[in-house]
Amino acid sequence: MDTERRHLTRRTLLGKTAAAAALPVVITGSALGDDKTKAASERVTFAVIGLGDRGPRHLGMGGGEAQLVAVCDTWKDRREKVAKQRKVRAYKDFREVLARDDIDAVVLTVPDHWHVPMGILAAKAGKDIFCEKALGTSVAEDVAFRAAIKRYGRVFQYGPQRRSIQKFRHACELVRSGRIGKVREIHIVAATFGGCAPKKATPQPAPETLSYDMWLGPAPVAPYVPGRCKARGWYCIYDYCLGWLSAWGSHVLSIAQWGYDTHKAGVTEYQGTGVIPNLGLNDNLVRWDVKMQCANGVTMTLKTGPNSVKFVGSEGAVWAADRGQGSEPASIWKEKIKPGEVHLKAVNDLGRDFIRCVKTRETTVGPIDSAVASDIISHIADIAIRLKRPVKWDPAAEKIVGDEQASRMLSRAIRPPWRI
């Protein structure tokens, strides 16, 4: 059932029930709404699934346009604390959240290995989805997620925050409006925090307050180790994600793709080097230096360092970074985008944009096609570094060319009963 029909069914039923009751009804101020808050019948209802590092930041998503009605987490203390504070219901199994017909949207702030299996089930259940970065643990997952979003007609918002920052948008608009001429080079720099998983993997019983098997979900069975299930622990474990390459990388890769259609540049050859600690549970890249050569002549680089994206063209260059912005010549940056040029969607809050699009059914600033196109870059870069040889990627066919071993790395086994 689509969102509009679900709203109509629920709200019509409530209206008929109220009309039929011959009893006085007290309408609260919060239900009627005010200048800052919409009436309850006009608010988007949503649930936050995952209350670790990012989840709590989304509890007030959408301001007065939305209403949090449920939270979910595998840690009992987390979910009960937030539920008590926010006066909502807590769940340890996300499937119970998806089964609620009165929930319009879900915010997925779970570890990366859960994004796609959980997201596909959410799409099937008729929920619109805000998904934190990175997208999936493999290219196959990314592609399957995209197919589900389109098949079920869901609104999707990707989480990299740089698309809500004006200077990054301006840089991309300058590039797409031809201010630097024909694009020749794209230089992408992504931050890293180094190894963060436990260095000594001594198994012990999982805490009674953690539903550990549910936390593992589609990932391989593994003994519980303190720190494995914390944000700065699982980030550096390959079973759950690509580490900082995709975590911080998603922010700048999303901007690179926003400013230039990287997925339309033809077959791209990736080659690079990197550092994997292989210490304790740490087995993800903590440093990387990747060069990419596209069939249309554009070259790209992806390195470690302070977050930034630089576009170099035949007539100049522009860049935006967490710590600055600019152009060569300097006059380019000062130019305004004219009415007939490219204007990208301007938002200053991804959450508000998502809630607005849930109501209007418009496209968010971080749609699924763009999320997949940017996320794939980190996956192919990771594969090339791990294999220590060049890898050719055909973005049109979404396949690796002429390398069976590399092609097998485009997907991962998923532990039953979960699937994509």
XYZ file of C-alpha atoms in Angstrom, residues 44-63 66-71 82 86 105-110 115 129-133 157-161 164 235 251 349-355:
55
model
C 5.004 12.258 8.727
C 5.344 9.443 11.237
C 8.741 7.773 11.390
C 10.908 5.359 13.337
C 14.649 5.388 13.951
C 16.292 1.975 13.699
C 19.739 1.973 15.303
C 20.550 4.221 18.265
C 24.338 4.095 18.376
C 26.563 6.755 16.837
C 24.189 8.421 14.331
C 20.702 7.402 15.434
C 20.178 9.924 18.244
C 20.954 12.769 15.825
C 17.858 11.937 13.786
C 15.277 11.675 16.570
C 13.997 15.184 15.854
C 14.078 14.805 12.080
C 11.830 17.135 10.153
C 10.997 19.382 13.096
C 7.321 14.881 11.416
C 6.664 12.799 14.488
C 8.868 10.068 15.958
C 6.665 7.145 16.968
C 9.095 4.252 17.504
C 12.743 3.384 18.072
C 15.374 6.767 24.269
C 10.715 10.460 23.764
C 9.170 6.217 7.041
C 12.207 4.686 8.689
C 15.671 6.068 9.371
C 18.344 3.380 9.062
C 21.280 4.215 11.317
C 22.411 0.639 11.771
C 21.534 -1.271 5.414
C 13.814 5.379 3.717
C 16.543 7.659 5.013
C 19.744 5.605 4.941
C 22.978 6.659 6.606
C 26.210 6.223 4.714
C 17.478 9.901 1.038
C 21.187 9.082 1.331
C 23.058 10.355 4.380
C 26.310 12.097 3.281
C 25.952 15.585 4.727
C 23.500 20.182 2.463
C 33.891 0.498 11.101
C 30.795 12.402 1.700
C 19.139 19.883 6.248
C 18.914 16.390 4.749
C 16.321 15.318 7.284
C 13.961 18.165 6.486
C 14.430 17.526 2.772
C 13.556 13.858 3.297
C 10.400 14.568 5.288
